[in-house]
Amino acid sequence: MAGKRGALIVLEGVDRAGKTTQCSKLVQALQQSGRPAEMMRFPDRTTTIGQLIGAYLENKSDLEDHTVHLLFSANRWEMVPLMKKKLEQGINLVVDRYAFSGVAFTSAKPGFRLDWCMQPDVGLPKPDLVMFLQLNPAEAALRGQFGQERYETSVFQRTVQQRFEQLMKDQTVNWQVIDAAQNIENVHKDITAHSLNAINKAQNLPLGELWS
Ligand code: NYM
Ligand code: MG
């Protein structure tokens, strides 16, 4: 056991795809099978930078679009030392959103190119697995209304979905598409199977750098 690193596992998808629910279930299942696991989420609204982001998302403040993009990225970079430490200790990290949300959401705004949006996150710890919870807008609508936060409109989310599809063409990232329209337990089974596979493989590989 000693010396084996943990895997960095990311869940992505549009709002209401079930990411948070599935992250919790995965952490619980891994822990119950004797594998150390912890959940993280981005944005992490608890830090000083995260509080700026939180106020922006709740429409309590306005920030210039490039500026808030860089804050989202900085909010990931500030957690990197802790993430690396935990992975080195053999803890598997299950992360609710990462740089892919960062790029998909900002590049859904007019005037933002994908490559500009990716640049600040180049070199972040590279996930061993990124699962995209795929849910079409009609299915998502059945799950109820959007909340009151910024970006939570169906028009914007459709553009976000298209940006995710562009990002998923990148073969340097281990993307797995999960059918999030299934019931919670079946989605969980798919996610667990992919995660166990990634955890086994990661043990023998160094942690990579994203998009570099
Ligand atoms: N979001 C999330 C971004 O715009 N950029 C990012 O880098 C990240 C990580 O924040 N609508 C957006 C996506 C969501 C919102 O996320 C808050 P959550 O998971 O609802 O707390
Ligand atoms: Mg949300």
PDB file of C-alpha atoms and ligand atoms in Angstrom:
ATOM      1  CA  MET A   1       0.000   0.000   0.000  1.00  0.00           C
ATOM      2  CA  ALA A   2       2.743   2.453   0.981  1.00  0.00           C
ATOM      3  CA  GLY A   3       3.844   4.795  -1.790  1.00  0.00           C
ATOM      4  CA  LYS A   4       0.774   4.350  -3.967  1.00  0.00           C
ATOM      5  CA  ARG A   5      -0.735   7.681  -4.907  1.00  0.00           C
ATOM      6  CA  GLY A   6      -4.422   8.449  -4.946  1.00  0.00           C
ATOM      7  CA  ALA A   7      -6.338   9.155  -8.145  1.00  0.00           C
ATOM      8  CA  LEU A   8      -7.727  12.540  -9.152  1.00  0.00           C
ATOM      9  CA  ILE A   9     -11.295  11.932 -10.310  1.00  0.00           C
ATOM     10  CA  VAL A  10     -13.463  14.768 -11.656  1.00  0.00           C
ATOM     11  CA  LEU A  11     -17.184  14.937 -12.323  1.00  0.00           C
ATOM     12  CA  GLU A  12     -18.361  17.492 -14.857  1.00  0.00           C
ATOM     13  CA  GLY A  13     -21.648  18.337 -16.528  1.00  0.00           C
ATOM     14  CA  VAL A  14     -24.250  21.058 -16.876  1.00  0.00           C
ATOM     15  CA  ASP A  15     -26.226  22.208 -13.841  1.00  0.00           C
ATOM     16  CA  ARG A  16     -28.687  19.622 -12.413  1.00  0.00           C
ATOM     17  CA  ALA A  17     -26.918  16.638 -13.973  1.00  0.00           C
ATOM     18  CA  GLY A  18     -26.454  15.127 -10.484  1.00  0.00           C
ATOM     19  CA  LYS A  19     -22.731  15.801  -9.972  1.00  0.00           C
ATOM     20  CA  THR A  20     -22.883  16.642  -6.279  1.00  0.00           C
ATOM     21  CA  THR A  21     -25.083  13.649  -5.396  1.00  0.00           C
ATOM     22  CA  GLN A  22     -22.836  11.301  -7.350  1.00  0.00           C
ATOM     23  CA  CYS A  23     -19.613  12.724  -5.872  1.00  0.00           C
ATOM     24  CA  SER A  24     -20.905  12.034  -2.346  1.00  0.00           C
ATOM     25  CA  LYS A  25     -22.024   8.518  -3.246  1.00  0.00           C
ATOM     26  CA  LEU A  26     -18.688   7.745  -4.869  1.00  0.00           C
ATOM     27  CA  VAL A  27     -16.663   8.957  -1.876  1.00  0.00           C
ATOM     28  CA  GLN A  28     -18.839   6.866   0.425  1.00  0.00           C
ATOM     29  CA  ALA A  29     -18.510   3.744  -1.740  1.00  0.00           C
ATOM     30  CA  LEU A  30     -14.734   4.108  -2.011  1.00  0.00           C
ATOM     31  CA  GLN A  31     -14.370   4.599   1.739  1.00  0.00           C
ATOM     32  CA  GLN A  32     -16.576   1.572   2.450  1.00  0.00           C
ATOM     33  CA  SER A  33     -14.377  -0.556   0.208  1.00  0.00           C
ATOM     34  CA  GLY A  34     -11.327   0.489   2.235  1.00  0.00           C
ATOM     35  CA  ARG A  35      -9.994   3.081  -0.220  1.00  0.00           C
ATOM     36  CA  PRO A  36      -9.231   6.487   1.305  1.00  0.00           C
ATOM     37  CA  ALA A  37     -11.284   9.136  -0.498  1.00  0.00           C
ATOM     38  CA  GLU A  38     -12.248  12.758  -0.005  1.00  0.00           C
ATOM     39  CA  MET A  39     -14.538  15.131  -1.873  1.00  0.00           C
ATOM     40  CA  MET A  40     -13.585  18.585  -3.099  1.00  0.00           C
ATOM     41  CA  ARG A  41     -15.584  21.065  -5.123  1.00  0.00           C
ATOM     42  CA  PHE A  42     -14.889  24.068  -7.330  1.00  0.00           C
ATOM     43  CA  PRO A  43     -15.576  26.831  -6.845  1.00  0.00           C
ATOM     44  CA  ASP A  44     -14.513  26.405  -3.220  1.00  0.00           C
ATOM     45  CA  ARG A  45     -16.494  29.314  -1.800  1.00  0.00           C
ATOM     46  CA  THR A  46     -14.829  29.144   1.633  1.00  0.00           C
ATOM     47  CA  THR A  47     -11.543  30.855   0.717  1.00  0.00           C
ATOM     48  CA  THR A  48     -11.033  34.622   0.311  1.00  0.00           C
ATOM     49  CA  ILE A  49     -11.064  34.226  -3.473  1.00  0.00           C
ATOM     50  CA  GLY A  50     -14.008  31.843  -3.218  1.00  0.00           C
ATOM     51  CA  GLN A  51     -16.029  34.443  -1.343  1.00  0.00           C
ATOM     52  CA  LEU A  52     -15.552  36.911  -4.207  1.00  0.00           C
ATOM     53  CA  ILE A  53     -16.750  34.212  -6.616  1.00  0.00           C
ATOM     54  CA  GLY A  54     -19.719  33.348  -4.392  1.00  0.00           C
ATOM     55  CA  ALA A  55     -20.889  36.961  -4.248  1.00  0.00           C
ATOM     56  CA  TYR A  56     -20.601  37.182  -8.050  1.00  0.00           C
ATOM     57  CA  LEU A  57     -22.586  33.964  -8.624  1.00  0.00           C
ATOM     58  CA  GLU A  58     -25.276  35.125  -6.194  1.00  0.00           C
ATOM     59  CA  ASN A  59     -25.541  38.427  -8.119  1.00  0.00           C
ATOM     60  CA  LYS A  60     -24.440  40.338  -5.023  1.00  0.00           C
ATOM     61  CA  SER A  61     -21.504  41.811  -6.922  1.00  0.00           C
ATOM     62  CA  ASP A  62     -20.474  42.414 -10.508  1.00  0.00           C
ATOM     63  CA  LEU A  63     -17.050  41.459 -11.812  1.00  0.00           C
ATOM     64  CA  GLU A  64     -15.564  41.974 -15.256  1.00  0.00           C
ATOM     65  CA  ASP A  65     -15.770  38.697 -17.252  1.00  0.00           C
ATOM     66  CA  HIS A  66     -12.010  38.121 -17.711  1.00  0.00           C
ATOM     67  CA  THR A  67     -11.424  38.973 -14.074  1.00  0.00           C
ATOM     68  CA  VAL A  68     -13.897  36.456 -12.733  1.00  0.00           C
ATOM     69  CA  HIS A  69     -12.501  33.801 -15.077  1.00  0.00           C
ATOM     70  CA  LEU A  70      -9.046  34.326 -13.571  1.00  0.00           C
ATOM     71  CA  LEU A  71     -10.492  34.212 -10.055  1.00  0.00           C
ATOM     72  CA  PHE A  72     -12.089  30.809 -10.761  1.00  0.00           C
ATOM     73  CA  SER A  73      -8.685  29.602 -11.977  1.00  0.00           C
ATOM     74  CA  ALA A  74      -6.874  31.121  -8.978  1.00  0.00           C
ATOM     75  CA  ASN A  75      -9.373  29.342  -6.740  1.00  0.00           C
ATOM     76  CA  ARG A  76      -8.142  26.044  -8.213  1.00  0.00           C
ATOM     77  CA  TRP A  77      -4.441  26.966  -8.034  1.00  0.00           C
ATOM     78  CA  GLU A  78      -4.704  27.930  -4.371  1.00  0.00           C
ATOM     79  CA  MET A  79      -5.833  24.363  -3.601  1.00  0.00           C
ATOM     80  CA  VAL A  80      -3.061  22.656  -5.605  1.00  0.00           C
ATOM     81  CA  PRO A  81      -0.549  22.209  -2.735  1.00  0.00           C
ATOM     82  CA  LEU A  82      -3.255  20.540  -0.622  1.00  0.00           C
ATOM     83  CA  MET A  83      -4.451  18.391  -3.533  1.00  0.00           C
ATOM     84  CA  LYS A  84      -0.924  17.174  -4.269  1.00  0.00           C
ATOM     85  CA  LYS A  85      -0.304  16.415  -0.620  1.00  0.00           C
ATOM     86  CA  LYS A  86      -3.471  14.345  -0.331  1.00  0.00           C
ATOM     87  CA  LEU A  87      -2.816  12.449  -3.569  1.00  0.00           C
ATOM     88  CA  GLU A  88       0.720  11.660  -2.417  1.00  0.00           C
ATOM     89  CA  GLN A  89      -0.723  10.356   0.857  1.00  0.00           C
ATOM     90  CA  GLY A  90      -2.769   7.878  -1.175  1.00  0.00           C
ATOM     91  CA  ILE A  91      -6.074   9.690  -0.808  1.00  0.00           C
ATOM     92  CA  ASN A  92      -8.345   9.525  -3.855  1.00  0.00           C
ATOM     93  CA  LEU A  93      -9.847  12.945  -4.583  1.00  0.00           C
ATOM     94  CA  VAL A  94     -13.343  13.147  -6.017  1.00  0.00           C
ATOM     95  CA  VAL A  95     -13.853  16.643  -7.392  1.00  0.00           C
ATOM     96  CA  ASP A  96     -17.176  18.315  -8.209  1.00  0.00           C
ATOM     97  CA  ARG A  97     -16.239  20.510 -11.250  1.00  0.00           C
ATOM     98  CA  TYR A  98     -12.733  21.549 -12.326  1.00  0.00           C
ATOM     99  CA  ALA A  99     -11.026  23.519 -15.110  1.00  0.00           C
ATOM    100  CA  PHE A 100     -13.455  22.126 -17.697  1.00  0.00           C
ATOM    101  CA  SER A 101     -16.356  23.990 -16.081  1.00  0.00           C
ATOM    102  CA  GLY A 102     -14.115  27.033 -15.970  1.00  0.00           C
ATOM    103  CA  VAL A 103     -13.569  26.931 -19.721  1.00  0.00           C
ATOM    104  CA  ALA A 104     -17.089  25.822 -20.672  1.00  0.00           C
ATOM    105  CA  PHE A 105     -18.837  28.572 -18.714  1.00  0.00           C
ATOM    106  CA  THR A 106     -16.580  31.508 -19.629  1.00  0.00           C
ATOM    107  CA  SER A 107     -16.297  30.524 -23.296  1.00  0.00           C
ATOM    108  CA  ALA A 108     -20.101  30.426 -23.458  1.00  0.00           C
ATOM    109  CA  LYS A 109     -19.949  34.222 -23.057  1.00  0.00           C
ATOM    110  CA  PRO A 110     -19.601  36.305 -26.236  1.00  0.00           C
ATOM    111  CA  GLY A 111     -16.044  37.141 -27.282  1.00  0.00           C
ATOM    112  CA  PHE A 112     -14.197  34.398 -25.392  1.00  0.00           C
ATOM    113  CA  ARG A 113     -12.049  31.899 -27.262  1.00  0.00           C
ATOM    114  CA  LEU A 114     -11.552  28.400 -25.894  1.00  0.00           C
ATOM    115  CA  ASP A 115      -7.735  28.677 -25.956  1.00  0.00           C
ATOM    116  CA  TRP A 116      -7.705  31.943 -23.997  1.00  0.00           C
ATOM    117  CA  CYS A 117      -9.972  30.366 -21.411  1.00  0.00           C
ATOM    118  CA  MET A 118      -7.793  27.247 -21.074  1.00  0.00           C
ATOM    119  CA  GLN A 119      -4.485  29.082 -20.584  1.00  0.00           C
ATOM    120  CA  PRO A 120      -4.696  29.973 -16.854  1.00  0.00           C
ATOM    121  CA  ASP A 121      -5.418  26.332 -15.950  1.00  0.00           C
ATOM    122  CA  VAL A 122      -2.548  24.869 -18.009  1.00  0.00           C
ATOM    123  CA  GLY A 123      -0.343  22.822 -15.667  1.00  0.00           C
ATOM    124  CA  LEU A 124      -2.936  22.074 -12.971  1.00  0.00           C
ATOM    125  CA  PRO A 125      -2.847  18.509 -11.645  1.00  0.00           C
ATOM    126  CA  LYS A 126      -4.266  16.429 -14.472  1.00  0.00           C
ATOM    127  CA  PRO A 127      -7.291  14.327 -13.591  1.00  0.00           C
ATOM    128  CA  ASP A 128      -6.814  10.584 -14.056  1.00  0.00           C
ATOM    129  CA  LEU A 129     -10.472  10.437 -15.067  1.00  0.00           C
ATOM    130  CA  VAL A 130     -13.079  13.030 -16.039  1.00  0.00           C
ATOM    131  CA  MET A 131     -16.645  11.781 -16.133  1.00  0.00           C
ATOM    132  CA  PHE A 132     -19.143  13.927 -18.010  1.00  0.00           C
ATOM    133  CA  LEU A 133     -22.670  13.453 -16.721  1.00  0.00           C
ATOM    134  CA  GLN A 134     -24.663  13.722 -19.916  1.00  0.00           C
ATOM    135  CA  LEU A 135     -28.237  14.925 -19.562  1.00  0.00           C
ATOM    136  CA  ASN A 136     -30.232  16.541 -22.341  1.00  0.00           C
ATOM    137  CA  PRO A 137     -32.029  19.830 -21.624  1.00  0.00           C
ATOM    138  CA  ALA A 138     -35.489  18.191 -21.712  1.00  0.00           C
ATOM    139  CA  GLU A 139     -34.472  15.641 -19.060  1.00  0.00           C
ATOM    140  CA  ALA A 140     -32.836  18.379 -17.004  1.00  0.00           C
ATOM    141  CA  ALA A 141     -36.046  20.423 -17.135  1.00  0.00           C
ATOM    142  CA  LEU A 142     -37.933  17.491 -15.543  1.00  0.00           C
ATOM    143  CA  ARG A 143     -35.688  17.867 -12.491  1.00  0.00           C
ATOM    144  CA  GLY A 144     -37.252  21.228 -11.668  1.00  0.00           C
ATOM    145  CA  GLN A 145     -36.520  24.880 -11.967  1.00  0.00           C
ATOM    146  CA  PHE A 146     -33.097  26.449 -12.068  1.00  0.00           C
ATOM    147  CA  GLY A 147     -31.934  28.299  -8.997  1.00  0.00           C
ATOM    148  CA  GLN A 148     -31.405  32.028  -8.814  1.00  0.00           C
ATOM    149  CA  GLU A 149     -27.678  32.071  -9.546  1.00  0.00           C
ATOM    150  CA  ARG A 150     -25.904  33.603 -12.478  1.00  0.00           C
ATOM    151  CA  TYR A 151     -25.648  31.296 -15.559  1.00  0.00           C
ATOM    152  CA  GLU A 152     -28.729  29.301 -14.543  1.00  0.00           C
ATOM    153  CA  THR A 153     -30.797  29.803 -17.707  1.00  0.00           C
ATOM    154  CA  SER A 154     -31.551  27.169 -20.326  1.00  0.00           C
ATOM    155  CA  VAL A 155     -30.181  29.302 -23.191  1.00  0.00           C
ATOM    156  CA  PHE A 156     -26.795  29.738 -21.482  1.00  0.00           C
ATOM    157  CA  GLN A 157     -26.645  26.082 -20.389  1.00  0.00           C
ATOM    158  CA  ARG A 158     -27.138  24.917 -23.981  1.00  0.00           C
ATOM    159  CA  THR A 159     -24.078  26.909 -25.033  1.00  0.00           C
ATOM    160  CA  VAL A 160     -22.142  25.532 -22.054  1.00  0.00           C
ATOM    161  CA  GLN A 161     -23.056  22.012 -23.181  1.00  0.00           C
ATOM    162  CA  GLN A 162     -21.648  22.761 -26.660  1.00  0.00           C
ATOM    163  CA  ARG A 163     -18.389  24.008 -25.136  1.00  0.00           C
ATOM    164  CA  PHE A 164     -18.089  20.843 -23.057  1.00  0.00           C
ATOM    165  CA  GLU A 165     -18.549  18.844 -26.265  1.00  0.00           C
ATOM    166  CA  GLN A 166     -15.638  20.742 -27.840  1.00  0.00           C
ATOM    167  CA  LEU A 167     -13.458  20.059 -24.781  1.00  0.00           C
ATOM    168  CA  MET A 168     -14.320  16.352 -24.892  1.00  0.00           C
ATOM    169  CA  LYS A 169     -12.653  16.037 -28.302  1.00  0.00           C
ATOM    170  CA  ASP A 170      -9.302  16.434 -26.526  1.00  0.00           C
ATOM    171  CA  GLN A 171      -7.756  12.945 -26.527  1.00  0.00           C
ATOM    172  CA  THR A 172      -5.096  13.904 -23.957  1.00  0.00           C
ATOM    173  CA  VAL A 173      -7.799  13.876 -21.265  1.00  0.00           C
ATOM    174  CA  ASN A 174      -9.390  10.612 -20.087  1.00  0.00           C
ATOM    175  CA  TRP A 175     -13.032  11.543 -20.698  1.00  0.00           C
ATOM    176  CA  GLN A 176     -15.859   9.097 -20.005  1.00  0.00           C
ATOM    177  CA  VAL A 177     -19.418  10.061 -20.845  1.00  0.00           C
ATOM    178  CA  ILE A 178     -21.976   8.826 -18.303  1.00  0.00           C
ATOM    179  CA  ASP A 179     -25.674   8.586 -19.127  1.00  0.00           C
ATOM    180  CA  ALA A 180     -27.055  10.738 -16.316  1.00  0.00           C
ATOM    181  CA  ALA A 181     -30.668  10.105 -17.358  1.00  0.00           C
ATOM    182  CA  GLN A 182     -30.509   6.659 -15.693  1.00  0.00           C
ATOM    183  CA  ASN A 183     -31.675   6.248 -12.099  1.00  0.00           C
ATOM    184  CA  ILE A 184     -29.285   7.348  -9.344  1.00  0.00           C
ATOM    185  CA  GLU A 185     -28.097   3.814  -8.498  1.00  0.00           C
ATOM    186  CA  ASN A 186     -27.281   2.886 -12.097  1.00  0.00           C
ATOM    187  CA  VAL A 187     -25.403   6.146 -12.651  1.00  0.00           C
ATOM    188  CA  HIS A 188     -23.523   5.379  -9.415  1.00  0.00           C
ATOM    189  CA  LYS A 189     -22.608   1.868 -10.652  1.00  0.00           C
ATOM    190  CA  ASP A 190     -21.166   3.252 -13.900  1.00  0.00           C
ATOM    191  CA  ILE A 191     -19.218   5.926 -12.060  1.00  0.00           C
ATOM    192  CA  THR A 192     -17.839   3.454  -9.519  1.00  0.00           C
ATOM    193  CA  ALA A 193     -16.668   1.040 -12.220  1.00  0.00           C
ATOM    194  CA  HIS A 194     -14.792   3.765 -14.118  1.00  0.00           C
ATOM    195  CA  SER A 195     -13.328   5.108 -10.874  1.00  0.00           C
ATOM    196  CA  LEU A 196     -11.971   1.760  -9.667  1.00  0.00           C
ATOM    197  CA  ASN A 197     -10.320   1.275 -13.034  1.00  0.00           C
ATOM    198  CA  ALA A 198      -8.737   4.751 -12.871  1.00  0.00           C
ATOM    199  CA  ILE A 199      -7.580   4.230  -9.270  1.00  0.00           C
ATOM    200  CA  ASN A 200      -5.806   0.982 -10.213  1.00  0.00           C
ATOM    201  CA  LYS A 201      -4.083   2.581 -13.189  1.00  0.00           C
ATOM    202  CA  ALA A 202      -3.087   5.779 -11.364  1.00  0.00           C
ATOM    203  CA  GLN A 203      -1.154   3.844  -8.707  1.00  0.00           C
ATOM    204  CA  ASN A 204       1.606   3.113 -11.207  1.00  0.00           C
ATOM    205  CA  LEU A 205       1.646   6.462 -13.036  1.00  0.00           C
ATOM    206  CA  PRO A 206       2.993   9.876 -12.058  1.00  0.00           C
ATOM    207  CA  LEU A 207       0.457  12.673 -11.675  1.00  0.00           C
ATOM    208  CA  GLY A 208       0.216  14.554 -14.984  1.00  0.00           C
ATOM    209  CA  GLU A 209      -0.124  18.235 -15.886  1.00  0.00           C
ATOM    210  CA  LEU A 210      -3.342  19.404 -17.521  1.00  0.00           C
ATOM    211  CA  TRP A 211      -3.198  20.766 -21.103  1.00  0.00           C
ATOM    212  CA  SER A 212       0.601  20.982 -21.179  1.00  0.00           C
TER     213      SER A 212
HETATM  214  N1  NYM B   1     -18.357  27.823 -12.725  1.00  0.00           N
HETATM  215  C1  NYM B   1     -17.708  26.862 -12.022  1.00  0.00           C
HETATM  216  C2  NYM B   1     -17.659  28.698 -13.549  1.00  0.00           C
HETATM  217  O1  NYM B   1     -18.247  29.562 -14.184  1.00  0.00           O
HETATM  218  N2  NYM B   1     -16.301  28.582 -13.648  1.00  0.00           N
HETATM  219  C3  NYM B   1     -15.603  27.636 -12.954  1.00  0.00           C
HETATM  220  O2  NYM B   1     -14.370  27.567 -13.056  1.00  0.00           O
HETATM  221  C4  NYM B   1     -16.340  26.726 -12.103  1.00  0.00           C
HETATM  222  C5  NYM B   1     -15.602  25.697 -11.315  1.00  0.00           C
HETATM  223  O3  NYM B   1     -20.047  28.289 -11.197  1.00  0.00           O
HETATM  224  N3  NYM B   1     -22.973  27.476 -12.607  1.00  0.00           N
HETATM  225  C6  NYM B   1     -19.805  27.989 -12.549  1.00  0.00           C
HETATM  226  C7  NYM B   1     -20.645  26.790 -12.837  1.00  0.00           C
HETATM  227  C8  NYM B   1     -21.835  26.910 -11.902  1.00  0.00           C
HETATM  228  C9  NYM B   1     -21.359  27.857 -10.823  1.00  0.00           C
HETATM  229  O4  NYM B   1     -21.079  25.951  -9.373  1.00  0.00           O
HETATM  230  C10 NYM B   1     -21.325  27.296  -9.423  1.00  0.00           C
HETATM  231  P1  NYM B   1     -21.825  25.013  -8.284  1.00  0.00           P
HETATM  232  O5  NYM B   1     -21.323  23.634  -8.618  1.00  0.00           O
HETATM  233  O6  NYM B   1     -23.299  25.182  -8.512  1.00  0.00           O
HETATM  234  O7  NYM B   1     -21.383  25.506  -6.932  1.00  0.00           O
HETATM  235 MG    MG B   2     -25.247  24.892  -8.777  1.00  0.00          MG
END
